CSV table of C-alpha atoms and ligand atoms in Angstrom, one decimal:
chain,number,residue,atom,x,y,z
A,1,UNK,CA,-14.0,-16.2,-15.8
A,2,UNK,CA,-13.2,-17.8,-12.7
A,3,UNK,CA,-10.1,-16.4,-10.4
A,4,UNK,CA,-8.4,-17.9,-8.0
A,5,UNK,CA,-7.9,-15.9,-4.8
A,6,UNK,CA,-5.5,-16.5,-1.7
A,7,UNK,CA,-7.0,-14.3,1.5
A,8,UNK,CA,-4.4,-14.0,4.4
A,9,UNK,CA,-6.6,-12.7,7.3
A,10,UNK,CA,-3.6,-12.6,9.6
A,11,UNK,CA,-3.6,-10.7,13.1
A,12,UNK,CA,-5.6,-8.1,15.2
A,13,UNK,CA,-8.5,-6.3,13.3
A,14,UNK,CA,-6.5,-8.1,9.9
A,15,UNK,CA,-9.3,-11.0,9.7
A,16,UNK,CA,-12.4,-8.2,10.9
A,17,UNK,CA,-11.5,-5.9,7.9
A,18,UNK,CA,-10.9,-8.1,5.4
A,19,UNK,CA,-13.8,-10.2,6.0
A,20,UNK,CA,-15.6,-7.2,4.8
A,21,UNK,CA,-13.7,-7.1,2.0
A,22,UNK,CA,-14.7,-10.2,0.9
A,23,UNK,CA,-18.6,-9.5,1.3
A,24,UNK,CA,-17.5,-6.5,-1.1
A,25,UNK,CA,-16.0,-9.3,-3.4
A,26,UNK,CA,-19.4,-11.6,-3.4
A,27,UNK,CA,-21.4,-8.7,-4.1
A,28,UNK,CA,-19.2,-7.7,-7.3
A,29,UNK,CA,-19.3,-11.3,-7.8
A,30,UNK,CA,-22.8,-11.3,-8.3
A,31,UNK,CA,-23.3,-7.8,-10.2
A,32,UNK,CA,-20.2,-8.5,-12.5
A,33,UNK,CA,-20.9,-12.5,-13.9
A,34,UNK,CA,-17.1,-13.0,-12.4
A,35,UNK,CA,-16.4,-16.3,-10.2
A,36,UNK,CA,-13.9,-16.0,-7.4
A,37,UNK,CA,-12.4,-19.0,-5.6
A,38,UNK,CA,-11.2,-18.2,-2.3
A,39,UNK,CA,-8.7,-20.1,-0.6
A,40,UNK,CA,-7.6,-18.9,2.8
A,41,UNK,CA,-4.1,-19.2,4.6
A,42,UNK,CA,-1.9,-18.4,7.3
A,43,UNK,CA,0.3,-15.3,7.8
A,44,UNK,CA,2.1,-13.5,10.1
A,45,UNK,CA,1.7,-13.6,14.1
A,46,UNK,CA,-1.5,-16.1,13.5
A,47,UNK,CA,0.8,-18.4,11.2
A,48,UNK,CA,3.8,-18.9,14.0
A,49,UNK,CA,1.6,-19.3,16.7
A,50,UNK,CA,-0.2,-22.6,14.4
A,51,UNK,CA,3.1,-23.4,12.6
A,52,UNK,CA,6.0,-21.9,14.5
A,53,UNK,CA,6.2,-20.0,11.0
A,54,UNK,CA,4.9,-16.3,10.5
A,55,UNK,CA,5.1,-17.8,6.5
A,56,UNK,CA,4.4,-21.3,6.2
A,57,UNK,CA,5.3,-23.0,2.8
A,58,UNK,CA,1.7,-24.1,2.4
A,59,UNK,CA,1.0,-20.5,2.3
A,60,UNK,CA,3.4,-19.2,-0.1
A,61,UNK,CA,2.1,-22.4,-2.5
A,62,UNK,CA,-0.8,-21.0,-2.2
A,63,UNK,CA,0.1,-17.7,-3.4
A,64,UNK,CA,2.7,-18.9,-6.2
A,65,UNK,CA,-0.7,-20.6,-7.8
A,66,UNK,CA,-3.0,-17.9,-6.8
A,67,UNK,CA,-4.2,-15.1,-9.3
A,68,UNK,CA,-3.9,-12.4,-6.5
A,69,UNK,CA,-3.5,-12.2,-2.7
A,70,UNK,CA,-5.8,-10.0,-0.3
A,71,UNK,CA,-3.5,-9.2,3.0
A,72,UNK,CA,-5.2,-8.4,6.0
A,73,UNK,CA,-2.6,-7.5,8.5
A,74,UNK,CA,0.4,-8.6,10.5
A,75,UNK,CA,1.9,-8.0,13.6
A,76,UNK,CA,1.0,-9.5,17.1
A,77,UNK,CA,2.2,-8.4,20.5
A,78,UNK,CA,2.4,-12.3,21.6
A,79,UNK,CA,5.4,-12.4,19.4
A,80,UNK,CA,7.2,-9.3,20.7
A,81,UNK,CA,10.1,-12.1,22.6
A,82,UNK,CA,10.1,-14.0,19.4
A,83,UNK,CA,13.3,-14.3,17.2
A,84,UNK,CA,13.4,-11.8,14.5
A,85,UNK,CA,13.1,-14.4,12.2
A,86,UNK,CA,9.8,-15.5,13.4
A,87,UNK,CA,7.9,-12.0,14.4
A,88,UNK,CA,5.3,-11.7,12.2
A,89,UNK,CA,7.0,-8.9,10.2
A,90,UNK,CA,9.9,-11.2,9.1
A,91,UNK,CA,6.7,-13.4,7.4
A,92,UNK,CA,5.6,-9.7,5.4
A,93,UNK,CA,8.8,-9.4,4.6
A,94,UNK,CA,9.6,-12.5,3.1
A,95,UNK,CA,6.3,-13.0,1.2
A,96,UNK,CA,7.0,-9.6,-0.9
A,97,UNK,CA,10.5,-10.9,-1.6
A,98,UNK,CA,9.4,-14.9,-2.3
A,99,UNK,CA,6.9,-13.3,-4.7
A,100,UNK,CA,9.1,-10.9,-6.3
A,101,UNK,CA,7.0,-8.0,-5.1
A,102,UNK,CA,9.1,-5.0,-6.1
A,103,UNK,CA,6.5,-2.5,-7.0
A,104,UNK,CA,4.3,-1.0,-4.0
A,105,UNK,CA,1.8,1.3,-5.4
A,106,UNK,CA,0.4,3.1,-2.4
A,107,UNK,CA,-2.4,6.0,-3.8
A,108,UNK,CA,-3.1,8.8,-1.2
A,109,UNK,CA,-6.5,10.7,-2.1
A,110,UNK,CA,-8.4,12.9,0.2
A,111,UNK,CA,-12.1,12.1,0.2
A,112,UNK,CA,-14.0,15.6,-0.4
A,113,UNK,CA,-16.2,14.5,2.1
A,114,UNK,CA,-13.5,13.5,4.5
A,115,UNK,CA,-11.3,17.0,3.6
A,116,UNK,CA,-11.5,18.2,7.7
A,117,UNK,CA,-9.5,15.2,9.1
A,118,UNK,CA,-6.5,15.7,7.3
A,119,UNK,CA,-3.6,17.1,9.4
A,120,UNK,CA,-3.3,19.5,7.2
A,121,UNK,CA,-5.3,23.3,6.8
A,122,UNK,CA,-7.3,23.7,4.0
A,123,UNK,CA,-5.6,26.1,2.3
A,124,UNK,CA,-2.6,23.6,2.5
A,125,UNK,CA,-4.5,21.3,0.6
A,126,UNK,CA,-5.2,23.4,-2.1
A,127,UNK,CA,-7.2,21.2,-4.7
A,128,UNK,CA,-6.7,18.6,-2.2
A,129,UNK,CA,-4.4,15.1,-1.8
A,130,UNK,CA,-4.1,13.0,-5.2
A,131,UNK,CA,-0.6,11.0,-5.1
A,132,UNK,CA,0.7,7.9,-5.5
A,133,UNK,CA,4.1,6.9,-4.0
A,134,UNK,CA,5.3,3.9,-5.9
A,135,UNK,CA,7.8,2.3,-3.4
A,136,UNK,CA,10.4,-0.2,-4.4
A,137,UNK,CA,9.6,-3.0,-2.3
A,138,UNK,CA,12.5,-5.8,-2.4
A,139,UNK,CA,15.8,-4.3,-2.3
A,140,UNK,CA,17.5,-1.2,-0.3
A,141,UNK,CA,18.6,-1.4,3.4
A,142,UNK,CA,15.4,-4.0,4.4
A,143,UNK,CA,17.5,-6.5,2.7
A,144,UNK,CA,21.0,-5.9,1.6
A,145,UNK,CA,24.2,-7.7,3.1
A,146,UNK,CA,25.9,-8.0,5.1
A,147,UNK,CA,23.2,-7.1,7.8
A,148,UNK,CA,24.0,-7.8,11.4
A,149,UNK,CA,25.4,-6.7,14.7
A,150,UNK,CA,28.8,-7.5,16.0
A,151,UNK,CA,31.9,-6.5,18.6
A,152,UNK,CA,34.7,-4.6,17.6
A,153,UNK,CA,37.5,-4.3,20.8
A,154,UNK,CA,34.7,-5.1,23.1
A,155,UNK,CA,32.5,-2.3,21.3
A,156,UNK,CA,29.0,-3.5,20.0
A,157,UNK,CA,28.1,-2.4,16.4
A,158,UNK,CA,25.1,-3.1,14.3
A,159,UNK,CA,24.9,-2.5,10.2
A,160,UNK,CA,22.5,-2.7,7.7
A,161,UNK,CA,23.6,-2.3,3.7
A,162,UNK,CA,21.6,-0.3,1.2
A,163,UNK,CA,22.0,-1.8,-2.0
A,164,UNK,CA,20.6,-1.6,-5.5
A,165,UNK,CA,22.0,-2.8,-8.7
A,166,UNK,CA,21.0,-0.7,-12.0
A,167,UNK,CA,18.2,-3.4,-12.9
A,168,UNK,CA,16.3,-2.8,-9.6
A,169,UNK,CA,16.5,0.4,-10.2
A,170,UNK,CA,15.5,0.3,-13.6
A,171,UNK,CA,12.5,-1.8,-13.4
A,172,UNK,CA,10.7,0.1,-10.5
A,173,UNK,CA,11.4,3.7,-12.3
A,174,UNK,CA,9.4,1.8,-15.8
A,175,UNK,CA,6.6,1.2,-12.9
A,176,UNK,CA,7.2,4.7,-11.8
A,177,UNK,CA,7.1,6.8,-15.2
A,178,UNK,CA,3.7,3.9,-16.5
A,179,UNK,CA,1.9,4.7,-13.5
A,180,UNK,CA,2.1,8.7,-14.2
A,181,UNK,CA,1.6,8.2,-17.5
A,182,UNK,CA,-2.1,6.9,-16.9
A,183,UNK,CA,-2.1,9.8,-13.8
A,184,UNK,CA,-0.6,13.1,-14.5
A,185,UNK,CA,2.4,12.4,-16.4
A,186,UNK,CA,4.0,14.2,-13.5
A,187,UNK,CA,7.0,11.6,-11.7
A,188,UNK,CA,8.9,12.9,-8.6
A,189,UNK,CA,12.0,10.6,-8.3
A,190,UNK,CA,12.7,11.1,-4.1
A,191,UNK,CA,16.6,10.4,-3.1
A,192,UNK,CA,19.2,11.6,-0.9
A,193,UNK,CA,21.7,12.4,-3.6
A,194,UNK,CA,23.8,14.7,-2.0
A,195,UNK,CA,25.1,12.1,0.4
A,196,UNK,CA,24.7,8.3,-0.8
A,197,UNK,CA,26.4,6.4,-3.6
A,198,UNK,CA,23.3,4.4,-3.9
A,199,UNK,CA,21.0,7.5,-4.7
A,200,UNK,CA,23.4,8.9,-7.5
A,201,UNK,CA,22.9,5.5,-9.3
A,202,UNK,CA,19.1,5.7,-8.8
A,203,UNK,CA,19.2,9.0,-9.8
A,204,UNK,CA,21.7,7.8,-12.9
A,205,UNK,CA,19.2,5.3,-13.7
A,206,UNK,CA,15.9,7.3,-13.5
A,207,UNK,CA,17.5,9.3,-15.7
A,208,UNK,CA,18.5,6.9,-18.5
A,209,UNK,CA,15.3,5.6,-18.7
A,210,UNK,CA,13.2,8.6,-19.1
A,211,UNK,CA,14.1,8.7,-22.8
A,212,UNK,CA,11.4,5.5,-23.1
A,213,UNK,CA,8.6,7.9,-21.5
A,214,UNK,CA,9.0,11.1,-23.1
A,215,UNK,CA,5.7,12.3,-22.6
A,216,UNK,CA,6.2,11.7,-18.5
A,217,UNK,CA,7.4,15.3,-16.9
A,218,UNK,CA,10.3,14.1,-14.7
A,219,UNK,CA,11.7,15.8,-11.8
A,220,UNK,CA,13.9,14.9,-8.8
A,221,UNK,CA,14.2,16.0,-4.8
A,222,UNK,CA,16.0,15.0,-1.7
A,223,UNK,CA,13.8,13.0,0.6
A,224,UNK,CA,14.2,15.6,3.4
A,225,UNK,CA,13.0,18.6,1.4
A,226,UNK,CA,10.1,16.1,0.1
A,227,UNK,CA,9.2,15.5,3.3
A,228,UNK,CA,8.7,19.2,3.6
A,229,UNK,CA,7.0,19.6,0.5
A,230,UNK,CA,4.1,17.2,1.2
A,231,UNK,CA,2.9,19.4,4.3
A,232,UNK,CA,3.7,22.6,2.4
A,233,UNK,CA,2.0,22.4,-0.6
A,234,UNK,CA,1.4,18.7,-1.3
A,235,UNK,CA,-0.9,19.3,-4.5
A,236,UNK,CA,2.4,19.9,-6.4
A,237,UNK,CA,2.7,16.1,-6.3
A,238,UNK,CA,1.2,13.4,-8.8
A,239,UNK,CA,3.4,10.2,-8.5
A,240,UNK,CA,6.4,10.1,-6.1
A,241,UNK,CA,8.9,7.3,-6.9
A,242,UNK,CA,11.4,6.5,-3.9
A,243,UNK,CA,13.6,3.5,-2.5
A,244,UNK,CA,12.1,1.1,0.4
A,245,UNK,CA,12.9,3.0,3.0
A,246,UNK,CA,12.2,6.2,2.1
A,247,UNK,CA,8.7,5.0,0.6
A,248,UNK,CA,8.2,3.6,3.8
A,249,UNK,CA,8.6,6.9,6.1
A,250,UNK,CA,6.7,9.1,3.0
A,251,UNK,CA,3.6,6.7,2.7
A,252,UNK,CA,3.0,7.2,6.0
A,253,UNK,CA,3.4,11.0,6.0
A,254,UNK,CA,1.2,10.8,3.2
A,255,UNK,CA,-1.4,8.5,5.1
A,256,UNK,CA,-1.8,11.9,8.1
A,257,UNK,CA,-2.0,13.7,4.9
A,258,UNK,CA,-5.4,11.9,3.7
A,259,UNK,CA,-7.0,12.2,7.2
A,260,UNK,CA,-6.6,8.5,8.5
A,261,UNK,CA,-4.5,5.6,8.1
A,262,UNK,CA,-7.8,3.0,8.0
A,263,UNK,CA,-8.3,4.8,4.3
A,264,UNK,CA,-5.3,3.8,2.1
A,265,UNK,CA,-5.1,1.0,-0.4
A,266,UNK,CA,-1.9,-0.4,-1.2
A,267,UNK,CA,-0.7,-2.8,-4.1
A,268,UNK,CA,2.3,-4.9,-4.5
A,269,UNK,CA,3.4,-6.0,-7.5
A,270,UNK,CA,6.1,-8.0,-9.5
A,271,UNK,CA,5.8,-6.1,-13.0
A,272,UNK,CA,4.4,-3.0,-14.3
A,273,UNK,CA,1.0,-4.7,-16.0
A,274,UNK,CA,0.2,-5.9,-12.8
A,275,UNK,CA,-0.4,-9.8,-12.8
A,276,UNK,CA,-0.3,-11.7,-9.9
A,277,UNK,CA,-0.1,-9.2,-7.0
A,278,UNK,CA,-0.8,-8.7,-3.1
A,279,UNK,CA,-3.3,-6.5,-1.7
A,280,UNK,CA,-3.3,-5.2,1.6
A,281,UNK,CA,-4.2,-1.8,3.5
A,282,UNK,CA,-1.4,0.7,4.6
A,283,UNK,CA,-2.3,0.2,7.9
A,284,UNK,CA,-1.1,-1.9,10.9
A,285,UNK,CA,-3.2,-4.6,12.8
A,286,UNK,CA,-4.3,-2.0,15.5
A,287,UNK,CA,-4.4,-5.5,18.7
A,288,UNK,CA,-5.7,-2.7,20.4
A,289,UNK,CA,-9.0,-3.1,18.8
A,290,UNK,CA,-9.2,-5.8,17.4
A,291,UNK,CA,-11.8,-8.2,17.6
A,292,UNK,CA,-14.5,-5.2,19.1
A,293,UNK,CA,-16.2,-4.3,15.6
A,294,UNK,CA,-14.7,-1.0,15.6
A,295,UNK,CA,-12.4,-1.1,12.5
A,296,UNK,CA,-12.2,0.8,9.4
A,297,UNK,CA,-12.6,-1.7,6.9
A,298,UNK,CA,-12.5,1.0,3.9
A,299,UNK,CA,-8.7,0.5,3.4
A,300,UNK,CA,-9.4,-3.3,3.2
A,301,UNK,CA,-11.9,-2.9,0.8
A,302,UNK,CA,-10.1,-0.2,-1.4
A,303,UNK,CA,-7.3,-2.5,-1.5
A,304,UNK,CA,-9.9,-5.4,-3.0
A,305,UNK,CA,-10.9,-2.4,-5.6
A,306,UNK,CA,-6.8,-2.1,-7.1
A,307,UNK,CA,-6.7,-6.1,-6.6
A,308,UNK,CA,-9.9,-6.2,-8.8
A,309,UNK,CA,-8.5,-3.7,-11.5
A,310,UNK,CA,-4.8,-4.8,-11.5
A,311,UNK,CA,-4.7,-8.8,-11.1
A,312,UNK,CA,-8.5,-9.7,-12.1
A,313,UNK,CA,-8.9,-7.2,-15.3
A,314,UNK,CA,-12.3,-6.1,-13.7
A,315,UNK,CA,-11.8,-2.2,-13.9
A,316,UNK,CA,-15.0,-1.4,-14.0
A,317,UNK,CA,-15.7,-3.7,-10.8
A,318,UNK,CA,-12.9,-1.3,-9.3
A,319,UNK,CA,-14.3,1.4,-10.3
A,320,UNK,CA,-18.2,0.7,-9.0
A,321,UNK,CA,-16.5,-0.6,-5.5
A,322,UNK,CA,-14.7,2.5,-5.0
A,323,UNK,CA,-18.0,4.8,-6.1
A,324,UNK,CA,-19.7,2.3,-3.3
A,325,UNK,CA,-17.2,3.7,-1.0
A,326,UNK,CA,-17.5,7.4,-1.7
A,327,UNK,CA,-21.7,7.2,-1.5
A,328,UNK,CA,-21.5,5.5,1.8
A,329,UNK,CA,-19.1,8.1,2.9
A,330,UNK,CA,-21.3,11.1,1.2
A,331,UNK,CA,-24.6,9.2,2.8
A,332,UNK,CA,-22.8,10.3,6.4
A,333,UNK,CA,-21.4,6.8,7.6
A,334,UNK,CA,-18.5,6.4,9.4
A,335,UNK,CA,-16.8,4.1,11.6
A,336,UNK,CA,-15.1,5.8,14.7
A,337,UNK,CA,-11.2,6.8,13.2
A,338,UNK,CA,-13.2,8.9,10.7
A,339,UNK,CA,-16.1,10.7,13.2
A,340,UNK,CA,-14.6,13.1,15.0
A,341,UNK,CA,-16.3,16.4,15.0
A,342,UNK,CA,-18.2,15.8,11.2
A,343,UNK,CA,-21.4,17.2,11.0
A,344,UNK,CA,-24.0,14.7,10.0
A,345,UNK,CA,-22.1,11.4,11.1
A,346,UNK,CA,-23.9,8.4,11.2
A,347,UNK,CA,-21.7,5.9,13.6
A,348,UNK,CA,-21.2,2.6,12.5
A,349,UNK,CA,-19.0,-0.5,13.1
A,350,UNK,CA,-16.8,-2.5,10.8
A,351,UNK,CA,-19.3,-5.0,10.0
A,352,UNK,CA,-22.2,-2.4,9.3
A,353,UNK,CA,-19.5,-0.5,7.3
A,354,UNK,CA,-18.8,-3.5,5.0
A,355,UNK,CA,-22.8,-4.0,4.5
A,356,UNK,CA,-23.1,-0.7,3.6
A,357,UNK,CA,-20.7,-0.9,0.8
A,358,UNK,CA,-21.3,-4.2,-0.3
A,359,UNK,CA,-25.1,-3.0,-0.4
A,360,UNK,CA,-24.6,-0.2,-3.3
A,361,UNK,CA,-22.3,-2.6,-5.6
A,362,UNK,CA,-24.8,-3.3,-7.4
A,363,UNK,CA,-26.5,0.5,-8.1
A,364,UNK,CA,-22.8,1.5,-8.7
A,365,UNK,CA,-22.6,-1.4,-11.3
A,366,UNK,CA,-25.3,-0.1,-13.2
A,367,UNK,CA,-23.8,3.3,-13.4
A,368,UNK,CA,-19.9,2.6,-14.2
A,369,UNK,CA,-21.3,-0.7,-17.0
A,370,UNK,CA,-23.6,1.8,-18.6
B,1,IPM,C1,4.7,-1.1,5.7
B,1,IPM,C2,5.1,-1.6,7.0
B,1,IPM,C3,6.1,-2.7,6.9
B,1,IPM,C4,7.3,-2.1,6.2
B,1,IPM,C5,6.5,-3.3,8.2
B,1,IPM,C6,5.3,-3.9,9.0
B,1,IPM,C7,7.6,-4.4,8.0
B,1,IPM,O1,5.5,-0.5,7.8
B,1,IPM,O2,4.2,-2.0,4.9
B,1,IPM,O3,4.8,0.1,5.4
B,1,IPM,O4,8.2,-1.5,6.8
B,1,IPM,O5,7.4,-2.2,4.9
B,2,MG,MG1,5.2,1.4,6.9
């Protein structure tokens, strides 16, 4: 079975951390019997200043044809003056909606061995972190109209729209109540209810289409007591489905939640089965140290795990990458966002980090193909 892979390094530590990714992928390639064509393109702050465009259309052909696409990063301090149109953002933007991206699946898990850096008290934690915030990806106030800034009698004004029709809706609360189904069976639909038009439809919706998932507990909050509840007592969560913006602020709440942001996978998707999809870590591309070998590559490489179970039917590839990932993190490595003050830490760099997981692929293969 031969896949066809489109890799979009793009900026700061984007291309460090993913190119241990890929070491991940050759060594699943070679314990798995699966083939992998890579092809690589440009993206974000890398692509404007080679093309004058943070998504060239050689790029999205690329990942039209492709069978999945591992993100790096984007975002480039070289473009802060740019228009917004050409900041590297604008090219994140428009991939997810070129591609139809609607579903962002963003798990948050605390590593038992990684419990003390969360920003949270034990006791908080409870059982500890084991969410996943499906965030509807194309639609909401990142791209409704009219969007712009104006004068009125000499006054300046800016706007933005949120908008969803009853289909968007729809569709990313079936990706919701599927994804609790194989969790929990626990779904947290997050709005604002009390206030916006638009949240009364998605909370209309969400609840006209539980009736197909019966066996999926639904519930519903307001974003700002959700907020709450995370630090509070965040174990009372399984998956939390919310609009763009809202996912946006709550993954990242989520991220602090788990101890670092150089952990979390994400997945973005255009249908609930999965198919073609684009895999990137939560986080940013960090110019600040990028380029120095002192990245976490983890979240790259957990994102290569969901790309392998979700767009390349390889579960238990996924699975063996991410039990990789928790022995090298039991055996005591660490790159430097996840050190401070563990007992036992063994100090590594983002290359030595991918080795090291890349290294027990194929013990772990043996143990999840047994
Ligand atoms: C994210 C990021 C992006 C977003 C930015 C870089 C446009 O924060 O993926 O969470 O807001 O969606
Ligand atoms: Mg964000």
């Amino acid at each position: 079975m031969e896949k066809k892979i489109v890799v979009l390094p793009g900026d700061g530590i984007g291309p460090e951390v993913t190119a241990e990714a890929i070491k991940v992928l050759r060594a699943v390639e070679k314990s798995f019997g699966c083939v992998f064509a890579l092809q690589e393109a440009l993206i974000g702050g890398a692509a404007y200043e080679a093309a004058g465009d943070p998504l060239p259309p050689e790029t999205l052909a690329a990942c039209r044809s492709a069978d999945a696409v591992l993100m790096g990063a984007v975002g480039d301090p070289r473009q802060a003056a740019a228009p917004v149109d050409k900041r590297p953002e604008a090219g994140l933007l428009r991939i997810r909606k070129e591609l139809g991206l609607y579903a962002n699946l963003r798990p948050a898990t605390v590593f038992p061995d990684l419990i003390s850096l969360s920003c949270l008290r034990p006791e908080r934690l409870g059982n500890g972190l084991d969410l996943l915030v499906v965030r509807e990806l194309t639609g909401g106030l990142y791209f409704g109209e009219p969007a712009g800034e104006d004068r009125r009698d000499g006054v300046r004004r800016a706007f933005n729209t949120m908008l969803y029709t009853e289909e968007e809706i729809r569709r990313i609360a079936r990706v919701g109540f599927a994804a609790a189904r194989k969790r929990k069976a626990r779904l947290c639909s997050v709005d604002k209810a009390n206030v916006l038009a638009v949240s009364r439809l998605w909370r209309e919706v969400v609840e006209e289409t539980r009736g197909e998932f019966p066996d999926v507990e639904l519930s519903h909050m307001y974003v700002d007591n959700c907020a709450m509840q995370l630090v509070l007592r965040p174990e009372q969560f399984d998956v939390l489905l919310t609009e763009n913006l809202f996912g946006d602020i709550l993954s990242d709440e989520t991220a602090a939640i788990a101890g670092s942001l150089g952990l979390l996978p994400s997945a973005s998707l255009s249908g609930p089965q999965g198919g073609a999809g684009l895999y990137e870590p939560v986080h940013g591309s960090a110019p600040d140290i990028a380029g120095q070998d002192r990245a976490n590559p983890l979240a790259s490489i957990l994102s290569l795990a969901m790309m392998l179970d979700m767009s390349c039917g390889l579960p238990e590839a996924a699975a063996a990458v991410e039990t990789a990932v928790r022995r090298t993190l039991r055996e005591g490595y660490r790159t430097e966002d996840i050190a401070a003050g563990l007992p036992g830490t063994r100090l590594v760099g983002c290359r030595e980090m991918g080795d090291l997981v890349a290294g027990r692929i194929a013990r772990a293969a043996s143990e999840t193909s047994r």
